[in-house]
PDB file of C-alpha atoms and ligand atoms in Angstrom:
ATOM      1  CA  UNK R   2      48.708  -2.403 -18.118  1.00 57.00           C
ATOM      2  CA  UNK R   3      45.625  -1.043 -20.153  1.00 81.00           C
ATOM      3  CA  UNK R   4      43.309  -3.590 -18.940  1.00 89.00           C
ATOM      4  CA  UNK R   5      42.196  -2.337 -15.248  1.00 90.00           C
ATOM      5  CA  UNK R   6      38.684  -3.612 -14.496  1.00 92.00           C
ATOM      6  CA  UNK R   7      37.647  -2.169 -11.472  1.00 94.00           C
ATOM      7  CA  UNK R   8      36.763  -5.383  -9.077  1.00 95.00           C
ATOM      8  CA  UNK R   9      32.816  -4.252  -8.012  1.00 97.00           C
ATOM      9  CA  UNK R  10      32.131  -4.368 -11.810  1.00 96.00           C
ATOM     10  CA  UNK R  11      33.870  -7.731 -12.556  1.00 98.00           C
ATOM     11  CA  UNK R  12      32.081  -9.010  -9.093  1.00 98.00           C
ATOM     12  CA  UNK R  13      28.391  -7.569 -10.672  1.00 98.00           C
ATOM     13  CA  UNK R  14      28.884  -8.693 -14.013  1.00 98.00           C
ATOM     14  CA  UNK R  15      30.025 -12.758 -12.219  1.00 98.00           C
ATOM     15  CA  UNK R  16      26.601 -12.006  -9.746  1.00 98.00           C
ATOM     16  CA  UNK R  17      24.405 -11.581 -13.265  1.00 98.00           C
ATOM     17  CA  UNK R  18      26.017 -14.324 -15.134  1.00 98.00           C
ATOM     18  CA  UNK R  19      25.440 -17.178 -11.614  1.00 98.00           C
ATOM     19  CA  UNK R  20      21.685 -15.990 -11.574  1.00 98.00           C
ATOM     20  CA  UNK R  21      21.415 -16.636 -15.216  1.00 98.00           C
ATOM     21  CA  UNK R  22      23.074 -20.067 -15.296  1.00 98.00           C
ATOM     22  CA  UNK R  23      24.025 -20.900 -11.632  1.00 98.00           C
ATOM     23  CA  UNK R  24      26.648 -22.864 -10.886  1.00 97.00           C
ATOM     24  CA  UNK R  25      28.319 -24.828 -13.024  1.00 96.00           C
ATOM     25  CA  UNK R  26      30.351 -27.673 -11.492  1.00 93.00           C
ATOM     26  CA  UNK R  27      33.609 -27.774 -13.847  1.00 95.00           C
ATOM     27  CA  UNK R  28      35.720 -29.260 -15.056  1.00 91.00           C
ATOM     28  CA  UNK R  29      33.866 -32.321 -15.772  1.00 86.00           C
ATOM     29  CA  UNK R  30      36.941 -34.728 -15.412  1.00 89.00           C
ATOM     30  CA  UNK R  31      37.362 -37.620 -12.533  1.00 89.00           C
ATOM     31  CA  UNK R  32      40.907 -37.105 -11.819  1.00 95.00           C
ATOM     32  CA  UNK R  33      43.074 -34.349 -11.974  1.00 96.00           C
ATOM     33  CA  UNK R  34      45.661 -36.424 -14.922  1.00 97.00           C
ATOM     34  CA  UNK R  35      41.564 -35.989 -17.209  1.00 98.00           C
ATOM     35  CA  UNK R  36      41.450 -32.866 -16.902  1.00 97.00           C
ATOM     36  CA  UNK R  37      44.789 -31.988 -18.299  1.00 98.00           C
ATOM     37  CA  UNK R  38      44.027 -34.803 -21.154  1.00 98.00           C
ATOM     38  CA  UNK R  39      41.085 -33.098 -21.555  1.00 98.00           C
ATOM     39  CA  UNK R  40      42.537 -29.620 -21.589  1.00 98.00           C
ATOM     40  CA  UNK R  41      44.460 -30.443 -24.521  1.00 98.00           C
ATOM     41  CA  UNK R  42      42.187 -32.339 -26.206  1.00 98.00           C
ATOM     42  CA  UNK R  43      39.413 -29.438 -25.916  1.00 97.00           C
ATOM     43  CA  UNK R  44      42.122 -27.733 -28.045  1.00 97.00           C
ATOM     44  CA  UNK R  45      40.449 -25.953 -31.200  1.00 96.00           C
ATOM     45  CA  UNK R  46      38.106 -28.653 -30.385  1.00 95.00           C
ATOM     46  CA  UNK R  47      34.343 -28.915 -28.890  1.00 93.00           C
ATOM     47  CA  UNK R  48      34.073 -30.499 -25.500  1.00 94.00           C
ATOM     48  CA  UNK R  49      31.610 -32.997 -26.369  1.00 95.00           C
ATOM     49  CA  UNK R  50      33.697 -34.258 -28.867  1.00 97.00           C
ATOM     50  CA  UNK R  51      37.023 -33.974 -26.577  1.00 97.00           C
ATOM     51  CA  UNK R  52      34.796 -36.216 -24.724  1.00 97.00           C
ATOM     52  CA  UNK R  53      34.521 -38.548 -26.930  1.00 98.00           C
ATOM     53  CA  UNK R  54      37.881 -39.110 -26.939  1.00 98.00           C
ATOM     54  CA  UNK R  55      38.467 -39.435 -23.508  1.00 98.00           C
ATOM     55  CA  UNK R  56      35.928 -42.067 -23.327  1.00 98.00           C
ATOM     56  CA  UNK R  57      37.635 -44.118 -26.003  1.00 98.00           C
ATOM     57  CA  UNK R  58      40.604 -43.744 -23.953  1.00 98.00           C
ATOM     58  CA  UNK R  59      39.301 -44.665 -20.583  1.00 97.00           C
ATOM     59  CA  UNK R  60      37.521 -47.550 -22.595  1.00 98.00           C
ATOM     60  CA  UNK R  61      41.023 -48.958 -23.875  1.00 98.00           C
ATOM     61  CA  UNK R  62      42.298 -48.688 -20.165  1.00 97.00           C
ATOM     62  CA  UNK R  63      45.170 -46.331 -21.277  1.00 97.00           C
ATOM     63  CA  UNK R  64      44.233 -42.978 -19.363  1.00 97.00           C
ATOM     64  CA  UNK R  65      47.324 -42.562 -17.175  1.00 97.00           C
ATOM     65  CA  UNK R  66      50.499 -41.213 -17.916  1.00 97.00           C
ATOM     66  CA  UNK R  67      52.086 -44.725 -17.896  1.00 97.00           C
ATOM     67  CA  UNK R  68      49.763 -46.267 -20.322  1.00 98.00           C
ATOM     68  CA  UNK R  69      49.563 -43.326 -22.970  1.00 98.00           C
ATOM     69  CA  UNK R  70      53.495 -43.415 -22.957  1.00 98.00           C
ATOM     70  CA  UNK R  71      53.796 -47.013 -23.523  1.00 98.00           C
ATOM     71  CA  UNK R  72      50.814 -47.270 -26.765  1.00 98.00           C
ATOM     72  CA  UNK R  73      51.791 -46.293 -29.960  1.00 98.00           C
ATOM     73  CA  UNK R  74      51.447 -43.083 -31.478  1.00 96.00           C
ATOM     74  CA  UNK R  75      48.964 -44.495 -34.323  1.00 97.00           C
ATOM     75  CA  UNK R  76      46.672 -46.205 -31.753  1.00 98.00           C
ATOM     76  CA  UNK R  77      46.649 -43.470 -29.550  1.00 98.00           C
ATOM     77  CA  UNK R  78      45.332 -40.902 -32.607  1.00 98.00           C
ATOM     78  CA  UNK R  79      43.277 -43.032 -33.467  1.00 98.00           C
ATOM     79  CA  UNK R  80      41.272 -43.526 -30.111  1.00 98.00           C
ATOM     80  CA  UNK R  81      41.470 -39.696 -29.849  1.00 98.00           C
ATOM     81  CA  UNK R  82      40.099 -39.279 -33.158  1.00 98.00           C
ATOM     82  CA  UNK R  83      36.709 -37.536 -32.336  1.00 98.00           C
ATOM     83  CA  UNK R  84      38.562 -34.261 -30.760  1.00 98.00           C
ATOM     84  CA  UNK R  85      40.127 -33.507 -34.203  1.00 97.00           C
ATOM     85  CA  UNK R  86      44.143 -32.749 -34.901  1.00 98.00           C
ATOM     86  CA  UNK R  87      44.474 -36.509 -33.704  1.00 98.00           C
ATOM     87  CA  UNK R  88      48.108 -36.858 -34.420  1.00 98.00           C
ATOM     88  CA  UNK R  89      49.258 -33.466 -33.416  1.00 98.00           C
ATOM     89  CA  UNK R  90      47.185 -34.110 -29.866  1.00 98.00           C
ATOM     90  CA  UNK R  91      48.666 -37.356 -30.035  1.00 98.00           C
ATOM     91  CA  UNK R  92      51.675 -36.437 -29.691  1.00 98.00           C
ATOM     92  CA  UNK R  93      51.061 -33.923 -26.796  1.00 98.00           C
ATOM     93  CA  UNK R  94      49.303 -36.101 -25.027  1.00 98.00           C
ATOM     94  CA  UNK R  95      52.926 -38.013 -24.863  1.00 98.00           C
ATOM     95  CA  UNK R  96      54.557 -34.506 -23.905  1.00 98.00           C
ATOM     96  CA  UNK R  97      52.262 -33.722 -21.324  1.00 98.00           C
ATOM     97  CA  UNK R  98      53.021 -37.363 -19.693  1.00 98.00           C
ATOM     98  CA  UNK R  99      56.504 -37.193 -20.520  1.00 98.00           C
ATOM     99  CA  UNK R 100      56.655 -33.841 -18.400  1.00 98.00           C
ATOM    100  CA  UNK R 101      54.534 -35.336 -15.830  1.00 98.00           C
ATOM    101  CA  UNK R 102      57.104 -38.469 -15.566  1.00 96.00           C
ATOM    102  CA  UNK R 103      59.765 -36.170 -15.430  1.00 96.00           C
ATOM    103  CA  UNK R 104      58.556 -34.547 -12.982  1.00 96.00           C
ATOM    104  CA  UNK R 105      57.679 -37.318 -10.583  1.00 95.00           C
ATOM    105  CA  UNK R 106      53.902 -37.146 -11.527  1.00 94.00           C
ATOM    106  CA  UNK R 107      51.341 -34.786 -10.290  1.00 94.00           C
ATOM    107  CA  UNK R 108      52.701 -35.273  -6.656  1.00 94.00           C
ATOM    108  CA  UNK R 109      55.996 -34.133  -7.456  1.00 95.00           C
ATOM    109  CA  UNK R 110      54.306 -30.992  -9.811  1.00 97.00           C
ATOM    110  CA  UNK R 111      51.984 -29.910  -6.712  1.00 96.00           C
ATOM    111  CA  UNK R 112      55.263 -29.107  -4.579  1.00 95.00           C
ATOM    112  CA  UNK R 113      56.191 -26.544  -7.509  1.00 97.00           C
ATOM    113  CA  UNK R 114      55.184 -22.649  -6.487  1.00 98.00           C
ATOM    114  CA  UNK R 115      52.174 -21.368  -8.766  1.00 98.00           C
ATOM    115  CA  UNK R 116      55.070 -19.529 -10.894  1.00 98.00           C
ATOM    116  CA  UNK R 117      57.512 -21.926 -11.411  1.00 98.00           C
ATOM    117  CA  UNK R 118      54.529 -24.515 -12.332  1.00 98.00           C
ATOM    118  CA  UNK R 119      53.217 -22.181 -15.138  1.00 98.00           C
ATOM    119  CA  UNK R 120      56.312 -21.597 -16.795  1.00 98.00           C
ATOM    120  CA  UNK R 121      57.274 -25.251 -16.416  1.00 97.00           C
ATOM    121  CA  UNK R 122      54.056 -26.245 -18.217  1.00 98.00           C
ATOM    122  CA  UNK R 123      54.723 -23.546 -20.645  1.00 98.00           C
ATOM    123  CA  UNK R 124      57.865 -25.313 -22.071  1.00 98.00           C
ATOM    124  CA  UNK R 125      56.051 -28.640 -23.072  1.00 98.00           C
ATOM    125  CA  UNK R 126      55.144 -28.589 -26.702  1.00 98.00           C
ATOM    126  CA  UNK R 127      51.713 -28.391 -27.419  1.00 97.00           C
ATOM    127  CA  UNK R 128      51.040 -26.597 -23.841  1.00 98.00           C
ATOM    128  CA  UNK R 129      50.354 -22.764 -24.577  1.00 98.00           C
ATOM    129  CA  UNK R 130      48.768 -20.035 -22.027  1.00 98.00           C
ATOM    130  CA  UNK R 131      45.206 -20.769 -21.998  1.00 98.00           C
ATOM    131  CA  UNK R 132      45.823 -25.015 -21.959  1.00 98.00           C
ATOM    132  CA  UNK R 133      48.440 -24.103 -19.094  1.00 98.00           C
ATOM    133  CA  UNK R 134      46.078 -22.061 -16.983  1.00 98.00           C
ATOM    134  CA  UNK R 135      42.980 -24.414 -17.593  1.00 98.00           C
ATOM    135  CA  UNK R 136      45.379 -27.498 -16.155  1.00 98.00           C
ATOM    136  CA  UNK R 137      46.780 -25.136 -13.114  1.00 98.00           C
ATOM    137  CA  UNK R 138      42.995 -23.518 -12.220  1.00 98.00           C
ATOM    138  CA  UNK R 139      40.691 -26.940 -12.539  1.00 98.00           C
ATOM    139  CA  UNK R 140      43.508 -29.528 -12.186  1.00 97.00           C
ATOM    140  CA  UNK R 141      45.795 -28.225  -9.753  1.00 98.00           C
ATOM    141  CA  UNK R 142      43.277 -25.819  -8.017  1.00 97.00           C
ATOM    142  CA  UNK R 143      45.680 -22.651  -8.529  1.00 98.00           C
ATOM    143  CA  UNK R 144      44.668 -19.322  -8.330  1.00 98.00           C
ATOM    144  CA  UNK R 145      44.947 -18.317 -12.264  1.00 98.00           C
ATOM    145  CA  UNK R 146      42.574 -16.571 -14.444  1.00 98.00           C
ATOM    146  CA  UNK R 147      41.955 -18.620 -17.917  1.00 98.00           C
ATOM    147  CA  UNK R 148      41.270 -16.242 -20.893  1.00 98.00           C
ATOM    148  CA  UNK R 149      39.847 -18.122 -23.635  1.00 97.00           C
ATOM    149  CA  UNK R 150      38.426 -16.424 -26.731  1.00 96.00           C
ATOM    150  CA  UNK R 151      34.721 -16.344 -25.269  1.00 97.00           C
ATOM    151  CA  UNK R 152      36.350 -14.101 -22.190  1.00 98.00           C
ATOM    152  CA  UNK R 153      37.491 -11.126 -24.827  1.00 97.00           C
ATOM    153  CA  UNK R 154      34.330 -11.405 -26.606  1.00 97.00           C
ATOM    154  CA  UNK R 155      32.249 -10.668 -23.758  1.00 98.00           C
ATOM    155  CA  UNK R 156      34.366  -8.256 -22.094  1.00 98.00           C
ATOM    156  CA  UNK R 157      34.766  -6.189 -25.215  1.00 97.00           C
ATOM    157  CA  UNK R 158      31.492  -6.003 -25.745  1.00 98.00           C
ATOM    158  CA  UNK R 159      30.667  -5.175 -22.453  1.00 97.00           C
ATOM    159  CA  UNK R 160      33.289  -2.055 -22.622  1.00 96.00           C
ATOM    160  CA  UNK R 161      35.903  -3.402 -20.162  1.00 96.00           C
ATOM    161  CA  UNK R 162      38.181  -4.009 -22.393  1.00 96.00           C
ATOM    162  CA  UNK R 163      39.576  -3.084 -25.954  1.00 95.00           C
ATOM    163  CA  UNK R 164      39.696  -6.341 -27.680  1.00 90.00           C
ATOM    164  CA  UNK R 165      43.768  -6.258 -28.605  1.00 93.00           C
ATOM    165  CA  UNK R 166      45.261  -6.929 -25.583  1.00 96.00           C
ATOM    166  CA  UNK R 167      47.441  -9.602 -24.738  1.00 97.00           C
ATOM    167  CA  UNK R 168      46.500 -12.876 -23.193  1.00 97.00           C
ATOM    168  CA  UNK R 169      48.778 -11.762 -20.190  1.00 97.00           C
ATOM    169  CA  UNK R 170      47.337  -8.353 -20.069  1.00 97.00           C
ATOM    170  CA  UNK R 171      44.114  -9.885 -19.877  1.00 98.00           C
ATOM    171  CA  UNK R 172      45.046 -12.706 -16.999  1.00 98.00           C
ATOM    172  CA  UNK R 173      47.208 -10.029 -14.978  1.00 97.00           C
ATOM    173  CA  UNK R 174      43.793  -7.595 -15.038  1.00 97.00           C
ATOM    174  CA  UNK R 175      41.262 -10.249 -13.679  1.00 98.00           C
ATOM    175  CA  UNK R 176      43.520 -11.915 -11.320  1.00 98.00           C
ATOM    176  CA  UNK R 177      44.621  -8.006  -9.995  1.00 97.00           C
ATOM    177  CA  UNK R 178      41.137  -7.173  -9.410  1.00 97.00           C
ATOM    178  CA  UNK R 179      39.318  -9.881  -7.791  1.00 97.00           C
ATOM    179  CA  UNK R 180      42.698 -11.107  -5.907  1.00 97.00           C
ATOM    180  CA  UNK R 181      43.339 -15.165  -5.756  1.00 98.00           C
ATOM    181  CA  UNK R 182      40.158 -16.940  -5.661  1.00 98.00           C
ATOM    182  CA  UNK R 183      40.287 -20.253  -7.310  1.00 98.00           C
ATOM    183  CA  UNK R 184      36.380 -20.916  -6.478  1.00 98.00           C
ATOM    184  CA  UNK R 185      35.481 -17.960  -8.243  1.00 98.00           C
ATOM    185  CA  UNK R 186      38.201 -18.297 -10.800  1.00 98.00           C
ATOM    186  CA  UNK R 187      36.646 -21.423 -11.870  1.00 98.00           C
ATOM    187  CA  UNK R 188      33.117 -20.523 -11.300  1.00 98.00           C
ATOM    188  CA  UNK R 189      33.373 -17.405 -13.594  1.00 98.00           C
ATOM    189  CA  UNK R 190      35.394 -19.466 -16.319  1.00 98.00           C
ATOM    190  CA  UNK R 191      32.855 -21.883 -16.509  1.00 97.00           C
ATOM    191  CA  UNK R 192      30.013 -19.082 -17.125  1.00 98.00           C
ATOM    192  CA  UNK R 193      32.050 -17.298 -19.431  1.00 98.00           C
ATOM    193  CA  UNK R 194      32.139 -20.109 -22.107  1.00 97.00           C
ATOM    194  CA  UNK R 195      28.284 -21.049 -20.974  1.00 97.00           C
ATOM    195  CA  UNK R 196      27.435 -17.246 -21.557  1.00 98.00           C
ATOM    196  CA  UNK R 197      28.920 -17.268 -25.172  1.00 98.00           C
ATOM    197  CA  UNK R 198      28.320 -20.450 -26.223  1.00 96.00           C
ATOM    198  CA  UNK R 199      24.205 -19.803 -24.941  1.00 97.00           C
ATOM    199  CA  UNK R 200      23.266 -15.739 -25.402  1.00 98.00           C
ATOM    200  CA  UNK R 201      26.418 -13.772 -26.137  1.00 98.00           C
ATOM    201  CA  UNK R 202      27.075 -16.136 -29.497  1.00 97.00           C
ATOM    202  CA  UNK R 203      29.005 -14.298 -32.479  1.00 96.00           C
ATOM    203  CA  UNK R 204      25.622 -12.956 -33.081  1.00 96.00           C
ATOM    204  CA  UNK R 205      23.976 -12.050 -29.301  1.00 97.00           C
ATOM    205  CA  UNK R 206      20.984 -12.618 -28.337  1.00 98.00           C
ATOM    206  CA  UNK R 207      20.945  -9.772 -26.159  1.00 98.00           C
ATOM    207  CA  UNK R 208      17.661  -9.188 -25.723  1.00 97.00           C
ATOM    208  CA  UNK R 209      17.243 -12.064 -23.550  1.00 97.00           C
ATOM    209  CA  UNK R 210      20.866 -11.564 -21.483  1.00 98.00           C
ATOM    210  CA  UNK R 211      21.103 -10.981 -18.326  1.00 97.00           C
ATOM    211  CA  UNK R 212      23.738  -8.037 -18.875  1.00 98.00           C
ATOM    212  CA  UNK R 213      22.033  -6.511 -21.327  1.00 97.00           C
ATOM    213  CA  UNK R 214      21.988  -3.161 -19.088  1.00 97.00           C
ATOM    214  CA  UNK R 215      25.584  -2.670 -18.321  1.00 96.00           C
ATOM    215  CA  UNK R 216      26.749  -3.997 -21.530  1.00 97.00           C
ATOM    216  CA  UNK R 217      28.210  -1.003 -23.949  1.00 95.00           C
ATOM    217  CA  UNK R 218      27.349  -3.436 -27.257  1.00 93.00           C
ATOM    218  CA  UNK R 219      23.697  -4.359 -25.985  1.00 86.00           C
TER     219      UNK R 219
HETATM  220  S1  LIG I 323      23.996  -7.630 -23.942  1.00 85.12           S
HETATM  221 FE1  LIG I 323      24.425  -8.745 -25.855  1.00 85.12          FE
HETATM  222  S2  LIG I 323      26.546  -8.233 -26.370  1.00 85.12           S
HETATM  223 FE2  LIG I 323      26.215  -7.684 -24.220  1.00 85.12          FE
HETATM  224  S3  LIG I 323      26.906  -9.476 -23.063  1.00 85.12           S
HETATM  225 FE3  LIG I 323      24.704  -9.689 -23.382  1.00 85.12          FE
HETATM  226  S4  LIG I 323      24.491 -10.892 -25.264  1.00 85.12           S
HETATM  227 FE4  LIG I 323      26.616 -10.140 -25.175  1.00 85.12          FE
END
């Protein structure tokens, strides 16, 4: 494994990034069954419009694994609408609750070992690595480091990592260094994708971050 951060430098650069933003309270979802909707309908997708869509859902009654398996596909892209891809979402939205049906619901999924629940999740259509990890940290409270595209942004820039490493590399290197920690796991998630989306955009605004001294790039 290439990507070895060492964990006081991971630990500094999540100390900088809570006194620039504090905390941040994700994921903004009521139950744990929104947050996985929402996890795949944040897909490619802004959150406030991912939003959107779950409102239009909770507003037709149909947020629950039960109801979004019983409406059609058609009425269910089109209350989803806002979060873009409708009908492909659509249609893992009915994936993800067919999983979760087979599986006796999220009771019967938060028996399964941290392992065997990843690679389950991994087999349902629709469900890759980063939508897998964002349902396991911030729905089922598991210890597992999302990477998101934000995360290798930063961290390249910063000089911790190359930039062409694999989305496992990258998980297996956080999660290594600052052992399980699902607090800080979701805590430094969450100010990852504030940090990129606020000062470390595609063009930084470095000269008002709060890393700009350790940061190779700034
Ligand atoms: S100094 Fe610039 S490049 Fe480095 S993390 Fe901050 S905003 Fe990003």
């Amino acid at each position: 494994m290439c990507f070895k951060p060492g964990r006081r430098q991971l630990r500094l650069v999540f100390d900088r990034l809570m006194e620039s933003y504090g905390e941040q309270h994700w994921w903004p979802g009521d139950t744990p069954f929104e947050v996985m909707t929402g996890a795949i309908l944040t897909q490619n997708a802004a959150w406030s419009n991912a939003e959107k869509a779950i409102t239009n859902l909770k507003q037709a009654d149909i947020l629950s694994p039960s109801a979004i398996l019983e409406v059609s596909q058609d009425i269910l892209a089109t209350l989803i609408r806002p979060s873009g891809y409708f009908n492909i979402k659509a249609n893992r939205l009915k994936n993800l609750c067919n999983f979760l049906q087979q599986n006796s619901g999220e009771y019967g999924l938060r028996e399964k070992p941290t392992g065997d629940l990843r690679r389950a999740l991994l087999m349902v259509n629709g469900i890759g690595p980063e939508t897998a990890d964002d349902i396991l940290l911030y729905a089922f409270e598991r210890p597992v480091f999302v990477i998101d595209a934000y995360t290798r942004r930063i961290f390249t820039r910063l000089g911790m990592a190359i930039g062409d490493e694999s989305y496992e590399e990258l998980r297996g290197g956080f999660e290594l260094s600052l052992g399980p920690d699902v607090h800080l796991y979701n805590e430094y998630h969450a100010l990852i994708v504030r940090h990129a989306k606020e000062t470390c955009n595609t063009k930084p605004h470095c000269e008002r971050c709060g890393l700009v001294d350790i940061c190779l790039f700034g």
